[in-house]
CSV table of C-alpha atoms in Angstrom, one decimal:
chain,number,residue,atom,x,y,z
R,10,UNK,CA,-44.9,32.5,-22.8
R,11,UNK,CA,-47.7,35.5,-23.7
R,12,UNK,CA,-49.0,37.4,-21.2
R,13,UNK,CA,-52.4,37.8,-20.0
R,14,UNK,CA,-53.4,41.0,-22.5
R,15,UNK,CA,-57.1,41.4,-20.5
R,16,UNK,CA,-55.4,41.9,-17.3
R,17,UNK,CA,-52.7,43.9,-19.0
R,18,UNK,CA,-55.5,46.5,-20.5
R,19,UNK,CA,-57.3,46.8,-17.0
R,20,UNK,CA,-54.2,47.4,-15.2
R,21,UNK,CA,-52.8,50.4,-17.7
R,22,UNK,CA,-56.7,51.9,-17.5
R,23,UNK,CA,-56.0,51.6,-13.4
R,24,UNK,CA,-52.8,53.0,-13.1
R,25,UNK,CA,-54.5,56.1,-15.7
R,26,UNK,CA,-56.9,56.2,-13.6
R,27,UNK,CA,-54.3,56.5,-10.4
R,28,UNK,CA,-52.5,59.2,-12.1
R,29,UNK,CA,-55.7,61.5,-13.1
R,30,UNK,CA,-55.0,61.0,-16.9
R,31,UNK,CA,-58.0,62.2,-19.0
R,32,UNK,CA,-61.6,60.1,-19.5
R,33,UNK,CA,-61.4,59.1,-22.8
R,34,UNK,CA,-57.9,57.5,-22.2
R,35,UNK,CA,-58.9,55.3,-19.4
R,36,UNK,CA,-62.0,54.3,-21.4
R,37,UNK,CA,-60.0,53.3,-25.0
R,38,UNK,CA,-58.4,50.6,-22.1
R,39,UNK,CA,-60.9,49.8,-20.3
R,40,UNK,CA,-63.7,49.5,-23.5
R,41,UNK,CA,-60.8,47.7,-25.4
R,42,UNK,CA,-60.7,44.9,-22.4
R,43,UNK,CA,-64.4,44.3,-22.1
R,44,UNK,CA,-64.7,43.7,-25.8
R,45,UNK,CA,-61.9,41.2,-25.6
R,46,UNK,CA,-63.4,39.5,-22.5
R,47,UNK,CA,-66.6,38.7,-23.8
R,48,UNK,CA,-64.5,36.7,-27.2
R,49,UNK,CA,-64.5,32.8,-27.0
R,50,UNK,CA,-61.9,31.1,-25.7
R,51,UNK,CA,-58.8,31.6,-28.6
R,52,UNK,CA,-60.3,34.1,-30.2
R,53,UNK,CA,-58.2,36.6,-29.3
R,54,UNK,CA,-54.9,35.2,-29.9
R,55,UNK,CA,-56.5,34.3,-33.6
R,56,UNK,CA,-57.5,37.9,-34.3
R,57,UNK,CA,-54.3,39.3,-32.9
R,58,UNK,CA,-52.8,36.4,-35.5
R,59,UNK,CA,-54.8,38.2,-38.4
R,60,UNK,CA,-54.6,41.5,-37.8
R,61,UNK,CA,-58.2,42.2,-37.3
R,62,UNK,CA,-58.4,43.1,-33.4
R,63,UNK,CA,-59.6,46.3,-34.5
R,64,UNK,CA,-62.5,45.6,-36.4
R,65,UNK,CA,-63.5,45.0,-32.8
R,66,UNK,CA,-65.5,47.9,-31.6
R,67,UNK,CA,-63.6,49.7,-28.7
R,68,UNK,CA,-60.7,48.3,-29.8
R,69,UNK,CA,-58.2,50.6,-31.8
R,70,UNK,CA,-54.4,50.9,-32.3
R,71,UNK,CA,-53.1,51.0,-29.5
R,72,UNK,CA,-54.8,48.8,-27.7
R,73,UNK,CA,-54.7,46.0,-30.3
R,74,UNK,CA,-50.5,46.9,-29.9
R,75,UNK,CA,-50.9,46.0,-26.3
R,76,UNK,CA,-53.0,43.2,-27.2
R,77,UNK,CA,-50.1,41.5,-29.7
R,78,UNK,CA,-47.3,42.4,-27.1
R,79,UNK,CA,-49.0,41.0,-24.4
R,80,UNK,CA,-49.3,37.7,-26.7
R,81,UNK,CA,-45.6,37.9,-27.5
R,82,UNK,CA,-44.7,37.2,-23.9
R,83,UNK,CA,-43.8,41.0,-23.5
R,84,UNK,CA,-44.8,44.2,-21.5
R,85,UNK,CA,-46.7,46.5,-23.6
R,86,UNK,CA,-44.8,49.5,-23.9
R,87,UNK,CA,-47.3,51.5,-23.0
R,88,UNK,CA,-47.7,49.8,-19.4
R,89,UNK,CA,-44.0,49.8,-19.0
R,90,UNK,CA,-44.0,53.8,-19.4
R,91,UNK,CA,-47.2,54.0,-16.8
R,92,UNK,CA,-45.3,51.8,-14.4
R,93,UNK,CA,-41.6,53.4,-14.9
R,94,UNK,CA,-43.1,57.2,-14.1
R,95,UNK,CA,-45.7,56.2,-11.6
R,96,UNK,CA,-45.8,58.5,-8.3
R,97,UNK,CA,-43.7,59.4,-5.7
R,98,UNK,CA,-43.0,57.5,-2.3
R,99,UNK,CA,-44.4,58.8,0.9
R,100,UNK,CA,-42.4,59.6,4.0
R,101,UNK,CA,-42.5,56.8,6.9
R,102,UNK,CA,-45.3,58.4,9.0
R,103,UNK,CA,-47.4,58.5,6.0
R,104,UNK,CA,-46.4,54.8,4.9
R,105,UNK,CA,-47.3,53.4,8.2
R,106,UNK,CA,-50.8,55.5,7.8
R,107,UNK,CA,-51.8,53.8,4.4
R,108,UNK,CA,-50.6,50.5,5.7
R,109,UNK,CA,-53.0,50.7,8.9
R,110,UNK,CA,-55.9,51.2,6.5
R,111,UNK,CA,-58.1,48.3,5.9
R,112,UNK,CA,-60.9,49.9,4.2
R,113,UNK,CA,-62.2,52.7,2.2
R,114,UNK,CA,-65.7,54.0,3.3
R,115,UNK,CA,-66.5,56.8,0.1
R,116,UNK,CA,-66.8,55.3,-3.5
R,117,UNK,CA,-69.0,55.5,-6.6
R,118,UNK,CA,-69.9,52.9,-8.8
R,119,UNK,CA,-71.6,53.3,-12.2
R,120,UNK,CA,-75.1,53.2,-10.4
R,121,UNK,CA,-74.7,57.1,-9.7
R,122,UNK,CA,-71.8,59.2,-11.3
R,123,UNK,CA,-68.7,56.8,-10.9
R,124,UNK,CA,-67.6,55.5,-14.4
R,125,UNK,CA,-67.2,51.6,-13.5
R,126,UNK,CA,-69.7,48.6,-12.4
R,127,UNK,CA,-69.2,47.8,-8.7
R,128,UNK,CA,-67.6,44.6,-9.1
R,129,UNK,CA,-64.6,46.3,-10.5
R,130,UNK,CA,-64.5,48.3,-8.1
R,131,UNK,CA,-64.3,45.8,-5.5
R,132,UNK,CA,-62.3,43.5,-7.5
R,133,UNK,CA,-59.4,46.8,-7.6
R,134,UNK,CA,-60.0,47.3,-3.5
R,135,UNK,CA,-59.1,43.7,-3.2
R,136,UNK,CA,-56.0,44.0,-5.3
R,137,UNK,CA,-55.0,47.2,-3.3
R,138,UNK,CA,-54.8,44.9,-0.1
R,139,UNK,CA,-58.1,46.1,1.0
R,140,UNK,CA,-61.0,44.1,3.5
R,141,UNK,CA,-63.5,45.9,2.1
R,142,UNK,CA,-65.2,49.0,0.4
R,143,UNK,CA,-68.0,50.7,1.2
R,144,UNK,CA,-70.1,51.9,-2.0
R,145,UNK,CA,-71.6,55.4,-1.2
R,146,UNK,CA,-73.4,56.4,-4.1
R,147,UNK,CA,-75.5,59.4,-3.9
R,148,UNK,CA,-78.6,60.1,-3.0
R,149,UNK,CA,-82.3,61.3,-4.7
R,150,UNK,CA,-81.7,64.7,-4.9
R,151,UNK,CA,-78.5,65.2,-6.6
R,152,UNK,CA,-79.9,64.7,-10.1
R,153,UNK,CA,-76.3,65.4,-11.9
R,154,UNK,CA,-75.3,62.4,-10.6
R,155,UNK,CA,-78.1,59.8,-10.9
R,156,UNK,CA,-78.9,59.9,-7.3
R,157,UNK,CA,-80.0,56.5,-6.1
R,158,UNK,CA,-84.0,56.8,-5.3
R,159,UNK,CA,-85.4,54.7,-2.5
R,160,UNK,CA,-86.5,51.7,-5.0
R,161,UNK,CA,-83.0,52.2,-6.9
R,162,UNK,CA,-81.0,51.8,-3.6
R,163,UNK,CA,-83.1,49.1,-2.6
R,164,UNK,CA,-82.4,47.0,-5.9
R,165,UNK,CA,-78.9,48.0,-5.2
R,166,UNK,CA,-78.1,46.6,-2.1
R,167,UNK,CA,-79.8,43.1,-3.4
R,168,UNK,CA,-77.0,43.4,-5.9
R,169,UNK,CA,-74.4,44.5,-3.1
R,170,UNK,CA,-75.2,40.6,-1.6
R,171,UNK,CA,-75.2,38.6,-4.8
R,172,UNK,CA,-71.9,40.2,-5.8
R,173,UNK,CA,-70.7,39.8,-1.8
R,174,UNK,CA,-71.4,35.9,-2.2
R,175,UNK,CA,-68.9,35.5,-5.4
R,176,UNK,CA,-65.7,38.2,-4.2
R,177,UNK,CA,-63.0,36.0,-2.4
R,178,UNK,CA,-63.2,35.2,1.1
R,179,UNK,CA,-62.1,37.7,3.5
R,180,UNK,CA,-63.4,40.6,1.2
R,181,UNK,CA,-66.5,42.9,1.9
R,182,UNK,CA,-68.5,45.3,0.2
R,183,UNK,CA,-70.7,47.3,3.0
R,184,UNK,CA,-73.7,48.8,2.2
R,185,UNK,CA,-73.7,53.0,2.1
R,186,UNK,CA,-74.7,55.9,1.0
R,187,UNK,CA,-73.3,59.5,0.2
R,188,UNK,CA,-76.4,61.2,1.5
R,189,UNK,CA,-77.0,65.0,0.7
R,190,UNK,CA,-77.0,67.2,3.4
R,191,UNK,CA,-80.4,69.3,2.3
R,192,UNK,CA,-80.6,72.8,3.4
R,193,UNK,CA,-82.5,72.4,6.8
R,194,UNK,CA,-79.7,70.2,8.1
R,195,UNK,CA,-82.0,67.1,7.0
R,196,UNK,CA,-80.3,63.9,5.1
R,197,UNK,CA,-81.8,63.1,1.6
R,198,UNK,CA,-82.7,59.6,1.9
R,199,UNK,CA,-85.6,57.8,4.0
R,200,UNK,CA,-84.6,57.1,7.7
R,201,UNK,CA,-85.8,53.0,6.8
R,202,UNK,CA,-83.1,52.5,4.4
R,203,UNK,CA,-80.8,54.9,6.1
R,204,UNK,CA,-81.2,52.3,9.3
R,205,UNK,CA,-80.3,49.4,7.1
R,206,UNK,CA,-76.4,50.9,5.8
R,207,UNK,CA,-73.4,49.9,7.1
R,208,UNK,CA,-71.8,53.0,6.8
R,209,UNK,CA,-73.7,56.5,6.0
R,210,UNK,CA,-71.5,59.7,4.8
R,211,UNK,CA,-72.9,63.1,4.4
R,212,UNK,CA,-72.2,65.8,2.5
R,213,UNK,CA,-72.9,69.1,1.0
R,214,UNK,CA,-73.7,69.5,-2.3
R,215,UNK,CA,-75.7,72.5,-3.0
R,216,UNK,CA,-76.2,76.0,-1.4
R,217,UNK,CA,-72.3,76.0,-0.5
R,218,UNK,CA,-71.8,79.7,-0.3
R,219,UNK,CA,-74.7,80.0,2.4
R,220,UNK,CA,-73.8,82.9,5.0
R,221,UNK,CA,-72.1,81.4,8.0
R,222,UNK,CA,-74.6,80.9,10.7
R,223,UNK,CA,-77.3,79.2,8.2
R,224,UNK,CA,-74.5,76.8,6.9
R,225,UNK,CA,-73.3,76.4,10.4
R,226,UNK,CA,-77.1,75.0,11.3
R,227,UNK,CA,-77.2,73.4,8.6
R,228,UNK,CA,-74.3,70.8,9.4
R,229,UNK,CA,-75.0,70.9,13.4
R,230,UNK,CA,-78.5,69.6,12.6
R,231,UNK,CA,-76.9,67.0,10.1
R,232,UNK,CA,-74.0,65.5,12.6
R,233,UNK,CA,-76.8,65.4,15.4
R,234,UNK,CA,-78.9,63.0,13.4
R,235,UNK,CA,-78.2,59.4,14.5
R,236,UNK,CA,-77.5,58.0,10.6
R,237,UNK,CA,-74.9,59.8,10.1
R,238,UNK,CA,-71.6,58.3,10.8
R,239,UNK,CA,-69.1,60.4,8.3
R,240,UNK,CA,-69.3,64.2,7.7
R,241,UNK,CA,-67.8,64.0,3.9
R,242,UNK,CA,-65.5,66.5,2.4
R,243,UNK,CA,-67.0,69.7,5.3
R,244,UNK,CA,-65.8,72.5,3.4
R,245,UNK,CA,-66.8,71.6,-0.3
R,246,UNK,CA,-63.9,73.4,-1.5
R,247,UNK,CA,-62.0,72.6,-5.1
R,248,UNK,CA,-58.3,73.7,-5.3
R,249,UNK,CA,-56.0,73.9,-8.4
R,250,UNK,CA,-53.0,72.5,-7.2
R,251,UNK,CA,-52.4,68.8,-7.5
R,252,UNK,CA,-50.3,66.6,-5.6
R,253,UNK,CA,-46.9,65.3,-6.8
R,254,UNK,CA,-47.5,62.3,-9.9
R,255,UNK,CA,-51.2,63.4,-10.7
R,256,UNK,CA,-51.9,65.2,-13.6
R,257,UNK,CA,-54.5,65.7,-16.4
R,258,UNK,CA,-58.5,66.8,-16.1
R,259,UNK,CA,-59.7,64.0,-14.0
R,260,UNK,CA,-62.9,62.1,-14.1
R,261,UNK,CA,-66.0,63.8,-15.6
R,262,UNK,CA,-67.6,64.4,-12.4
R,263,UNK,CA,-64.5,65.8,-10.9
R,264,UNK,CA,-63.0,68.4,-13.5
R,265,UNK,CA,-60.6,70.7,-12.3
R,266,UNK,CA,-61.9,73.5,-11.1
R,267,UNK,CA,-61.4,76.5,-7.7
R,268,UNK,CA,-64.2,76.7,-5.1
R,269,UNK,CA,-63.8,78.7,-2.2
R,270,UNK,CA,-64.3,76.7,1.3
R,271,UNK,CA,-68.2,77.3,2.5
R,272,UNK,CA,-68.0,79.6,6.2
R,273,UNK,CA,-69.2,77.3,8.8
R,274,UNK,CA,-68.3,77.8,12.6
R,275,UNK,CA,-65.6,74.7,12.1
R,276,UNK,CA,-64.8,75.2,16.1
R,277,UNK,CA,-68.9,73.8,17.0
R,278,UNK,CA,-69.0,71.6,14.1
R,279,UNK,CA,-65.9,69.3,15.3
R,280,UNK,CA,-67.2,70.0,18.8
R,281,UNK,CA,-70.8,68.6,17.9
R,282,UNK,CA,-68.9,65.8,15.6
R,283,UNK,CA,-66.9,64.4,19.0
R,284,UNK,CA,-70.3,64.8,21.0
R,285,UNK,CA,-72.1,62.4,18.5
R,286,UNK,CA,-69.3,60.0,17.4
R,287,UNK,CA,-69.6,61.3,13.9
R,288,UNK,CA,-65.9,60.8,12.0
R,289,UNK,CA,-64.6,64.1,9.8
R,290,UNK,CA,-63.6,62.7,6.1
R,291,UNK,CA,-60.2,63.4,5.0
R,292,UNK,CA,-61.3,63.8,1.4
R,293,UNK,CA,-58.4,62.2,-0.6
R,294,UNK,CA,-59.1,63.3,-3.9
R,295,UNK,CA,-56.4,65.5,-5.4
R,296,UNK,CA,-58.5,68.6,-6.7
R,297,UNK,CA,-60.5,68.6,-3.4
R,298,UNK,CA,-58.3,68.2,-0.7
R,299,UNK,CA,-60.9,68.5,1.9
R,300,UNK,CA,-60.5,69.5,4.9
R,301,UNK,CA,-57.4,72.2,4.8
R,302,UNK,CA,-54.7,70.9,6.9
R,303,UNK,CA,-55.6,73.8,9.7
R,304,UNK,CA,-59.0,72.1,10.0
R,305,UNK,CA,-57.7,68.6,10.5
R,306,UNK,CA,-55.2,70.2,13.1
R,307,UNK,CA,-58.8,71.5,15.0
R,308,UNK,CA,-60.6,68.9,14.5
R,309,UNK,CA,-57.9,66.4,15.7
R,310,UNK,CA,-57.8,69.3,19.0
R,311,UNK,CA,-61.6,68.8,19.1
R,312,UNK,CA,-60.9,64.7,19.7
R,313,UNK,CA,-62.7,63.9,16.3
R,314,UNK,CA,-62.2,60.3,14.8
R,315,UNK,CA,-62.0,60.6,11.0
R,316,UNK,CA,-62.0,58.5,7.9
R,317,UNK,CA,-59.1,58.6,5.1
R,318,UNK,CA,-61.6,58.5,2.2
R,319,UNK,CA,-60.9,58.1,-1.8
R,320,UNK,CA,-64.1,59.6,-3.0
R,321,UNK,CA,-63.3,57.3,-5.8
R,322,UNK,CA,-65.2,57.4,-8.8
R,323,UNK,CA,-62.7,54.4,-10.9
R,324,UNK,CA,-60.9,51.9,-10.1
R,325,UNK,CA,-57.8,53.7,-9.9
R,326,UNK,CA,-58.3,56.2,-8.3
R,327,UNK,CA,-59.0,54.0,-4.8
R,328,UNK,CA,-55.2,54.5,-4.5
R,329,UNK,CA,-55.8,58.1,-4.4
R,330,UNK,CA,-55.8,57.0,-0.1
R,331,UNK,CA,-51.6,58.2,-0.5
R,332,UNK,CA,-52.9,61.4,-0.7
R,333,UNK,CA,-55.0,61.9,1.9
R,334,UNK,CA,-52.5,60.0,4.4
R,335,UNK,CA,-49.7,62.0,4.0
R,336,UNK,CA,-52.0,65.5,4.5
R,337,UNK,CA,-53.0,63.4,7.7
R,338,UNK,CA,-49.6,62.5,8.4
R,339,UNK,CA,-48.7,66.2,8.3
R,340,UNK,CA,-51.4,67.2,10.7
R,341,UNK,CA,-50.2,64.0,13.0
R,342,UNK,CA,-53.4,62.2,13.3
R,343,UNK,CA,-52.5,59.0,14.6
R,344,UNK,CA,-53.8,55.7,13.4
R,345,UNK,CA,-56.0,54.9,16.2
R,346,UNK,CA,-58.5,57.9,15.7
R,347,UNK,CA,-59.0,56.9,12.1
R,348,UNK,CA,-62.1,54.5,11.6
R,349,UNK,CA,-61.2,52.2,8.3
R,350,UNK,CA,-58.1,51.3,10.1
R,351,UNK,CA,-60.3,49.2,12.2
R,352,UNK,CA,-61.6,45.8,10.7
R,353,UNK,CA,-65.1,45.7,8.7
R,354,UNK,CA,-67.0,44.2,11.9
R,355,UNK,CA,-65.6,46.8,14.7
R,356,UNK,CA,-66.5,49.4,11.8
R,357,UNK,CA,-70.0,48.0,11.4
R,358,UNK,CA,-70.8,47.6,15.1
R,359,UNK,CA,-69.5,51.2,15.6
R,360,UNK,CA,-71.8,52.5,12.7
R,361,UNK,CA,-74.6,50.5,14.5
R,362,UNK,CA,-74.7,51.5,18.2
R,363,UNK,CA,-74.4,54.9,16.5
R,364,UNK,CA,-77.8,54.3,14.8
């Protein structure tokens, strides 16, 4: 009995993906399976029958392989090797972490600088055991990565509710935004859409080597405006080591690369983050690993709440949450002072009495 080959392409692109295997790889799948999906019904098997899969554009060798294994009733080989070397297990206070997790609130889509349409990203958060996903693109100001204008985010979120209506029941995507934290503490998007979010994470993205008072400003001024519910990745840092079973460059937004941690007064940040409810992001992402484990320890002393986030720019990389849990783990931050273990409505009426 063959396989279903479509499904068998996207999952080897997800678990490249998961393990931070170069671009172009996780494309040849992922270009190779959207060509196929959009053949007539048969079509496929009769090409595969023929030999001329590859005539296909964004289909090539190996993917046509897959493609005539999958046919034959068989695991493609190259799946089989994916799935046989895949990561490493985490410990049991990390385990129970990830389980208590019901939702990532910091992912990309293709609208900004993520690599995938948001329904495939949803579609993986809802094979990963997920309730929902909140899509953070960025905002205005951060050309590099198509940041959303006003009308752009406001087509968006019209999307956001005609894709809501067709995902399987039980499954949400929330509205959001990964707003730029501009450089007089002020969030770079306007405060009427920024009302209408579920879920509204902000970040640093430019003037990171700031001297420490102006930086330290810069983020008290951000956490103290109502919007903001999640202070991404505080330190901006980029670190070359890599956790156990990831390997390889990474997306294109996310090369590997060392950036020093920007000097803030982390003591009245986390202070100022309790005073206004705003959760610190544990930024799971293997070449950010963001906050340092001795600044989760302070902030946990400071009585933040904080959000186990992806920052995932693929599908596969929303499993990238292992990561983050067992630095979490580590620093003992216990489940009940993490917000997407809570369910999408107590999320969304947290986020709102905030506003």
């Amino acid at each position: 009995m063959s396989r279903d080959p479509i499904a068998d392409l996207r999952r080897i692109a997800f678990l490249l993906e998961r393990a931070n295997e170069a671009t172009y790889r996780v494309r040849a799948f992922r270009s190779a399976a959207k060509a196929l999906a959009a053949l007539p019904a048969g079509e496929v098997a009769q090409r595969a029958r023929g030999g001329t899969l590859t005539e296909l554009p964004g289909v090539g060798d190996v993917t046509a392989r897959c493609v005539a294994e999958s046919l034959a009733g068989e695991e493609p080989v190259y799946l089989r090797r994916l799935v046989a070397t895949e990561g490493t297990d985490l410990d049991a206070a990390a385990t129970a972490l990830r389980e208590a997790l019901r939702g990532d609130c910091h992912t990309h889509s293709d609208w900004s600088d993520g690599g995938s349409p948001i329904e495939e990203m949803a579609l993986a958060a809802v094979e990963l055991g997920h309730e929902y996903v909140v899509l953070t693109d960025h905002s205005p100001r951060l050309k590099v990565a198509r940041g959303l204008t006003a009308e752009r985010l406001r087509r968006q979120l019209d999307q956001v509710a005609a894709i809501n209506d067709a995902l399987p029941k039980g499954f949400r995507i929330l509205t959001g935004i990964e707003v730029d934290i501009l450089a007089d503490g002020s969030l770079d998007q306007n405060e009427e859409l920024l009302a209408r979010l579920d879920v509204v994470v902000g970040s640093v993205h430019s003037g990171l080597n700031d001297e420490r008072a102006k930086m330290t400003r810069r983020m008290l001024t951000a956490v103290a405006n109502p919007h903001l519910d999640i202070l991404g990745h505080c330190t901006g840092r980029m670190v070359a080591s890599r956790p156990a079973g990831v390997k390889g460059p990474g997306d294109r937004a996310h090369r590997a690369r060392t950036r020093a941690e920007s000097d803030f007064d982390a003591d009245a940040v986390f202070a100022a983050c309790t005073e206004h409810d705003v959760a610190v992001e544990i930024n799971s992402r293997p070449e950010r690993q963001d906050p340092p484990k001795r600044l989760i320890r302070r902030a946990l002393e400071a009585g933040c709440r904080f959000a186990i986030d992806t920052d995932a720019h693929a599908p596969g990389q929303l499993d990238w949450q292992r990561f983050g849990c067992e630095r979490a783990a580590l620093c003992g931050v216990p489940a009940d002072r993490v917000v997407n273990t809570w369910t999408a409505a107590r999320l969304v009426k947290w986020t709102s009495s905030r506003g």
